[in-house]
Amino acid sequence: MPHADKLVILDRDGVINRDSDDYVKSLDEFLPYPQAIDAITRLSRAGWTVAVATNQSGIARGYYDESTLAAMHDRLRSLVGQAGGELARIVHCPHGPDDGCDCRKPLPGLLTRLRDELGLATLEGSWMVGDSLRDLEAGEAVGCRPALVRTGKGERTLAKHPALAEDGHTRVFVDLAAFVDWLLEGQP
Ligand SMILES: O=P(O)(O)OC[C@@H](O)[C@H]1O[C@@H](OP(=O)(O)O)[C@@H](O)[C@@H](O)[C@@H]1O
Ligand SMILES: [Mg+2]
Ligand SMILES: [Zn+2]
């Protein structure tokens, strides 16, 4: 049974796989970082629940479709599975900025969906790991602890919002592997 204090919610592009300013539009462009696959595996094998919450406005923009996205996520699940790990859920927002949905980060709709689907009463104390401010804002809206990684848009995020590194609340890591190293070190 998942527990909020042993749940890590990951942004996808720029955290799990290479991001692109031109969007990740095909299975060939979906390039998971090996360190991220290993990190997810280490987390899940240590008893943590790992989920993914990703904005995919490229669908609304017509750059790719749901079946292409599903193929990327099948690839991701199989890479993690082959490494001995597990992803509990992958949820995405297919909408565009002007669609007025409640699930496009920084709105927390993807995270409350994860909370409900995982049968949790709250996400208080869970981790939200992202490369963009909107990821962290979505997490904090529902009580998640924010962690920023420097991969993907992370360096750009820090350059635009330098206070994130000094706010004493947001943890900053070079990549997902470094976050998992830190998180698991602190475990009994
Ligand atoms: O980082 P996550 O949430 O997993 O996914 C981000 C992607 O959906 C794309 O989000 C877009 O933002 P807009 O949706 O155009 O604002 C751009 O930042 C793209 O570079 C990026 O690939
Ligand atoms: Mg991202
Ligand atoms: Zn949405």
mmCIF file of C-alpha atoms and ligand atoms in Angstrom:
data_model
loop_
_atom_site.group_PDB
_atom_site.id
_atom_site.type_symbol
_atom_site.label_atom_id
_atom_site.label_comp_id
_atom_site.label_asym_id
_atom_site.label_seq_id
_atom_site.Cartn_x
_atom_site.Cartn_y
_atom_site.Cartn_z
ATOM 1 C CA MET A 1 0.000 0.000 0.000
ATOM 2 C CA PRO A 2 1.648 3.282 -1.074
ATOM 3 C CA HIS A 3 2.344 5.905 1.614
ATOM 4 C CA ALA A 4 2.699 9.609 0.881
ATOM 5 C CA ASP A 5 5.968 9.689 2.841
ATOM 6 C CA LYS A 6 7.391 7.030 0.541
ATOM 7 C CA LEU A 7 6.144 8.475 -2.733
ATOM 8 C CA VAL A 8 8.263 10.268 -5.340
ATOM 9 C CA ILE A 9 6.491 11.991 -8.224
ATOM 10 C CA LEU A 10 8.712 12.733 -11.210
ATOM 11 C CA ASP A 11 8.361 15.213 -13.994
ATOM 12 C CA ARG A 12 9.297 13.467 -17.250
ATOM 13 C CA ASP A 13 11.051 15.610 -19.861
ATOM 14 C CA GLY A 14 14.357 16.884 -18.531
ATOM 15 C CA VAL A 15 14.237 14.628 -15.456
ATOM 16 C CA ILE A 16 13.806 11.083 -16.810
ATOM 17 C CA ASN A 17 14.738 11.737 -20.432
ATOM 18 C CA ARG A 18 16.390 14.374 -22.596
ATOM 19 C CA ASP A 19 14.099 17.353 -23.173
ATOM 20 C CA SER A 20 13.908 19.392 -26.393
ATOM 21 C CA ASP A 21 12.748 22.946 -27.036
ATOM 22 C CA ASP A 22 11.099 21.392 -30.094
ATOM 23 C CA TYR A 23 9.217 18.891 -27.925
ATOM 24 C CA VAL A 24 9.842 15.148 -27.702
ATOM 25 C CA LYS A 25 7.725 14.199 -30.708
ATOM 26 C CA SER A 26 8.522 10.553 -31.463
ATOM 27 C CA LEU A 27 9.737 7.313 -29.916
ATOM 28 C CA ASP A 28 13.121 7.932 -31.555
ATOM 29 C CA GLU A 29 13.351 11.288 -29.783
ATOM 30 C CA PHE A 30 12.464 9.721 -26.431
ATOM 31 C CA LEU A 31 15.915 9.228 -24.868
ATOM 32 C CA PRO A 32 15.797 8.285 -21.194
ATOM 33 C CA TYR A 33 18.920 9.119 -19.186
ATOM 34 C CA PRO A 34 20.516 5.815 -18.087
ATOM 35 C CA GLN A 35 21.138 7.338 -14.647
ATOM 36 C CA ALA A 36 17.416 8.043 -14.363
ATOM 37 C CA ILE A 37 16.351 4.494 -15.212
ATOM 38 C CA ASP A 38 18.807 3.225 -12.605
ATOM 39 C CA ALA A 39 17.607 5.811 -10.070
ATOM 40 C CA ILE A 40 13.936 4.838 -10.535
ATOM 41 C CA THR A 41 14.914 1.204 -10.146
ATOM 42 C CA ARG A 42 16.883 1.846 -6.962
ATOM 43 C CA LEU A 43 14.001 3.856 -5.496
ATOM 44 C CA SER A 44 11.318 1.266 -6.243
ATOM 45 C CA ARG A 45 13.513 -1.616 -5.037
ATOM 46 C CA ALA A 46 14.013 0.309 -1.788
ATOM 47 C CA GLY A 47 10.255 0.300 -1.236
ATOM 48 C CA TRP A 48 9.398 3.717 -2.614
ATOM 49 C CA THR A 49 6.408 4.301 -4.904
ATOM 50 C CA VAL A 50 7.492 6.130 -8.062
ATOM 51 C CA ALA A 51 5.044 7.920 -10.356
ATOM 52 C CA VAL A 52 5.322 10.322 -13.300
ATOM 53 C CA ALA A 53 3.315 13.496 -13.941
ATOM 54 C CA THR A 54 4.031 15.165 -17.270
ATOM 55 C CA ASN A 55 2.703 18.040 -19.364
ATOM 56 C CA GLN A 56 2.333 16.952 -22.982
ATOM 57 C CA SER A 57 0.970 20.013 -24.775
ATOM 58 C CA GLY A 58 2.587 18.680 -27.959
ATOM 59 C CA ILE A 59 -0.578 16.584 -28.311
ATOM 60 C CA ALA A 60 -2.832 19.657 -28.266
ATOM 61 C CA ARG A 61 -0.392 21.368 -30.620
ATOM 62 C CA GLY A 62 -0.641 18.445 -33.057
ATOM 63 C CA TYR A 63 3.058 17.541 -32.925
ATOM 64 C CA TYR A 64 2.319 13.903 -31.947
ATOM 65 C CA ASP A 65 -0.653 11.840 -30.776
ATOM 66 C CA GLU A 66 -1.718 9.769 -27.783
ATOM 67 C CA SER A 67 -0.539 6.522 -29.385
ATOM 68 C CA THR A 68 2.973 7.903 -29.877
ATOM 69 C CA LEU A 69 3.000 9.062 -26.265
ATOM 70 C CA ALA A 70 1.769 5.641 -25.148
ATOM 71 C CA ALA A 71 4.635 4.015 -27.065
ATOM 72 C CA MET A 72 7.126 6.251 -25.229
ATOM 73 C CA HIS A 73 5.622 5.287 -21.880
ATOM 74 C CA ASP A 74 5.558 1.584 -22.788
ATOM 75 C CA ARG A 75 9.269 1.948 -23.608
ATOM 76 C CA LEU A 76 9.884 3.661 -20.273
ATOM 77 C CA ARG A 77 8.017 1.004 -18.298
ATOM 78 C CA SER A 78 9.895 -1.794 -20.043
ATOM 79 C CA LEU A 79 13.307 -0.167 -19.494
ATOM 80 C CA VAL A 80 12.532 0.224 -15.786
ATOM 81 C CA GLY A 81 11.073 -3.304 -15.621
ATOM 82 C CA GLN A 82 14.128 -4.841 -17.338
ATOM 83 C CA ALA A 83 16.300 -3.101 -14.728
ATOM 84 C CA GLY A 84 14.200 -4.634 -11.945
ATOM 85 C CA GLY A 85 12.265 -1.537 -11.010
ATOM 86 C CA GLU A 86 8.656 -0.396 -11.306
ATOM 87 C CA LEU A 87 6.680 2.723 -12.130
ATOM 88 C CA ALA A 88 3.367 2.798 -10.263
ATOM 89 C CA ARG A 89 1.663 5.307 -12.598
ATOM 90 C CA ILE A 90 2.328 7.668 -15.465
ATOM 91 C CA VAL A 91 -0.213 10.484 -15.862
ATOM 92 C CA HIS A 92 -0.102 13.244 -18.468
ATOM 93 C CA CYS A 93 -1.859 16.488 -19.405
ATOM 94 C CA PRO A 94 -2.521 16.485 -23.179
ATOM 95 C CA HIS A 95 -3.893 19.999 -23.188
ATOM 96 C CA GLY A 96 -2.544 23.299 -24.419
ATOM 97 C CA PRO A 97 -1.958 26.477 -22.368
ATOM 98 C CA ASP A 98 -5.288 27.973 -23.530
ATOM 99 C CA ASP A 99 -7.463 24.901 -22.963
ATOM 100 C CA GLY A 100 -8.393 25.858 -19.416
ATOM 101 C CA CYS A 101 -7.816 22.368 -18.005
ATOM 102 C CA ASP A 102 -7.036 21.693 -14.353
ATOM 103 C CA CYS A 103 -4.244 19.241 -15.023
ATOM 104 C CA ARG A 104 -1.569 21.301 -16.782
ATOM 105 C CA LYS A 105 1.238 22.015 -14.346
ATOM 106 C CA PRO A 106 1.591 24.315 -12.397
ATOM 107 C CA LEU A 107 -1.997 23.326 -11.635
ATOM 108 C CA PRO A 108 -2.037 20.225 -9.400
ATOM 109 C CA GLY A 109 -4.656 18.165 -11.280
ATOM 110 C CA LEU A 110 -2.181 15.467 -12.346
ATOM 111 C CA LEU A 111 -0.979 15.105 -8.778
ATOM 112 C CA THR A 112 -4.445 14.879 -7.236
ATOM 113 C CA ARG A 113 -5.223 12.238 -9.863
ATOM 114 C CA LEU A 114 -2.170 10.286 -8.731
ATOM 115 C CA ARG A 115 -3.237 10.713 -5.082
ATOM 116 C CA ASP A 116 -6.700 9.312 -5.829
ATOM 117 C CA GLU A 117 -5.503 6.492 -8.098
ATOM 118 C CA LEU A 118 -2.916 5.417 -5.545
ATOM 119 C CA GLY A 119 -5.565 5.473 -2.815
ATOM 120 C CA LEU A 120 -3.817 8.130 -0.731
ATOM 121 C CA ALA A 121 -5.617 10.587 1.535
ATOM 122 C CA THR A 122 -2.931 13.215 1.016
ATOM 123 C CA LEU A 123 0.322 13.930 -0.825
ATOM 124 C CA GLU A 124 1.744 15.793 2.167
ATOM 125 C CA GLY A 125 5.372 14.735 2.553
ATOM 126 C CA SER A 126 5.713 13.204 -0.908
ATOM 127 C CA TRP A 127 8.493 14.435 -3.186
ATOM 128 C CA MET A 128 7.966 16.250 -6.481
ATOM 129 C CA VAL A 129 11.091 16.225 -8.660
ATOM 130 C CA GLY A 130 11.193 18.547 -11.665
ATOM 131 C CA ASP A 131 13.346 20.649 -13.968
ATOM 132 C CA SER A 132 10.873 23.556 -14.212
ATOM 133 C CA LEU A 133 9.320 25.918 -11.687
ATOM 134 C CA ARG A 134 5.842 24.791 -12.726
ATOM 135 C CA ASP A 135 6.662 21.250 -11.603
ATOM 136 C CA LEU A 136 7.618 22.456 -8.147
ATOM 137 C CA GLU A 137 4.629 24.803 -7.935
ATOM 138 C CA ALA A 138 2.234 21.976 -8.801
ATOM 139 C CA GLY A 139 3.805 19.827 -6.105
ATOM 140 C CA GLU A 140 3.781 22.508 -3.431
ATOM 141 C CA ALA A 141 0.097 23.204 -4.135
ATOM 142 C CA VAL A 142 -0.655 19.753 -2.674
ATOM 143 C CA GLY A 143 2.025 19.587 0.026
ATOM 144 C CA CYS A 144 4.838 17.840 -1.842
ATOM 145 C CA ARG A 145 8.466 18.550 -0.993
ATOM 146 C CA PRO A 146 10.157 20.191 -4.017
ATOM 147 C CA ALA A 147 13.393 18.955 -5.602
ATOM 148 C CA LEU A 148 14.911 20.584 -8.670
ATOM 149 C CA VAL A 149 17.345 18.763 -10.937
ATOM 150 C CA ARG A 150 19.845 20.593 -13.125
ATOM 151 C CA THR A 151 19.244 18.370 -16.152
ATOM 152 C CA GLY A 152 16.807 19.398 -18.899
ATOM 153 C CA LYS A 153 15.639 22.946 -18.206
ATOM 154 C CA GLY A 154 16.953 22.842 -14.645
ATOM 155 C CA GLU A 155 19.906 25.174 -15.201
ATOM 156 C CA ARG A 156 17.628 27.632 -17.028
ATOM 157 C CA THR A 157 15.119 27.397 -14.178
ATOM 158 C CA LEU A 158 17.814 28.195 -11.623
ATOM 159 C CA ALA A 159 19.126 31.103 -13.724
ATOM 160 C CA LYS A 160 15.600 32.576 -13.912
ATOM 161 C CA HIS A 161 14.786 31.853 -10.260
ATOM 162 C CA PRO A 162 18.077 31.901 -8.300
ATOM 163 C CA ALA A 163 16.194 32.124 -4.992
ATOM 164 C CA LEU A 164 15.151 28.494 -5.436
ATOM 165 C CA ALA A 165 18.675 27.407 -4.493
ATOM 166 C CA GLU A 166 18.648 29.524 -1.328
ATOM 167 C CA ASP A 167 15.056 29.216 -0.097
ATOM 168 C CA GLY A 168 16.030 26.439 2.343
ATOM 169 C CA HIS A 169 13.008 24.469 1.122
ATOM 170 C CA THR A 170 13.760 23.432 -2.433
ATOM 171 C CA ARG A 171 16.484 20.798 -2.697
ATOM 172 C CA VAL A 172 18.674 21.125 -5.786
ATOM 173 C CA PHE A 173 20.521 18.154 -7.320
ATOM 174 C CA VAL A 174 22.705 17.688 -10.365
ATOM 175 C CA ASP A 175 20.379 14.947 -11.648
ATOM 176 C CA LEU A 176 17.799 12.359 -10.558
ATOM 177 C CA ALA A 177 20.509 9.896 -9.547
ATOM 178 C CA ALA A 178 21.973 12.432 -7.099
ATOM 179 C CA PHE A 179 18.514 13.040 -5.603
ATOM 180 C CA VAL A 180 17.988 9.298 -5.108
ATOM 181 C CA ASP A 181 21.472 8.881 -3.625
ATOM 182 C CA TRP A 182 20.618 11.598 -1.091
ATOM 183 C CA LEU A 183 17.125 10.269 -0.379
ATOM 184 C CA LEU A 184 18.232 6.662 0.141
ATOM 185 C CA GLU A 185 21.269 7.642 2.207
ATOM 186 C CA GLY A 186 18.904 9.159 4.731
ATOM 187 C CA GLN A 187 16.919 5.961 5.042
ATOM 188 C CA PRO A 188 17.524 3.507 7.914
HETATM 189 O O1 LIG B 1 8.663 18.453 -18.430
HETATM 190 P P1 LIG B 1 7.346 17.749 -18.753
HETATM 191 O O2 LIG B 1 6.162 18.334 -18.026
HETATM 192 O O3 LIG B 1 7.459 16.219 -18.560
HETATM 193 O O4 LIG B 1 7.105 17.955 -20.366
HETATM 194 C C1 LIG B 1 7.466 19.161 -20.987
HETATM 195 C C2 LIG B 1 7.106 19.007 -22.448
HETATM 196 O O5 LIG B 1 5.733 18.733 -22.576
HETATM 197 C C3 LIG B 1 7.344 20.245 -23.251
HETATM 198 O O6 LIG B 1 6.750 21.350 -22.565
HETATM 199 C C4 LIG B 1 6.805 22.536 -23.360
HETATM 200 O O7 LIG B 1 6.193 23.571 -22.605
HETATM 201 P P2 LIG B 1 4.712 24.107 -23.016
HETATM 202 O O8 LIG B 1 3.754 22.953 -22.755
HETATM 203 O O9 LIG B 1 4.764 24.474 -24.495
HETATM 204 O O10 LIG B 1 4.489 25.284 -22.091
HETATM 205 C C5 LIG B 1 8.248 22.924 -23.683
HETATM 206 O O11 LIG B 1 8.909 23.252 -22.465
HETATM 207 C C6 LIG B 1 8.983 21.751 -24.338
HETATM 208 O O12 LIG B 1 10.352 22.054 -24.463
HETATM 209 C C7 LIG B 1 8.831 20.502 -23.501
HETATM 210 O O13 LIG B 1 9.382 19.382 -24.192
HETATM 211 MG MG MG B 2 10.342 18.856 -17.496
HETATM 212 ZN ZN ZN B 3 -4.648 19.214 -18.832
#
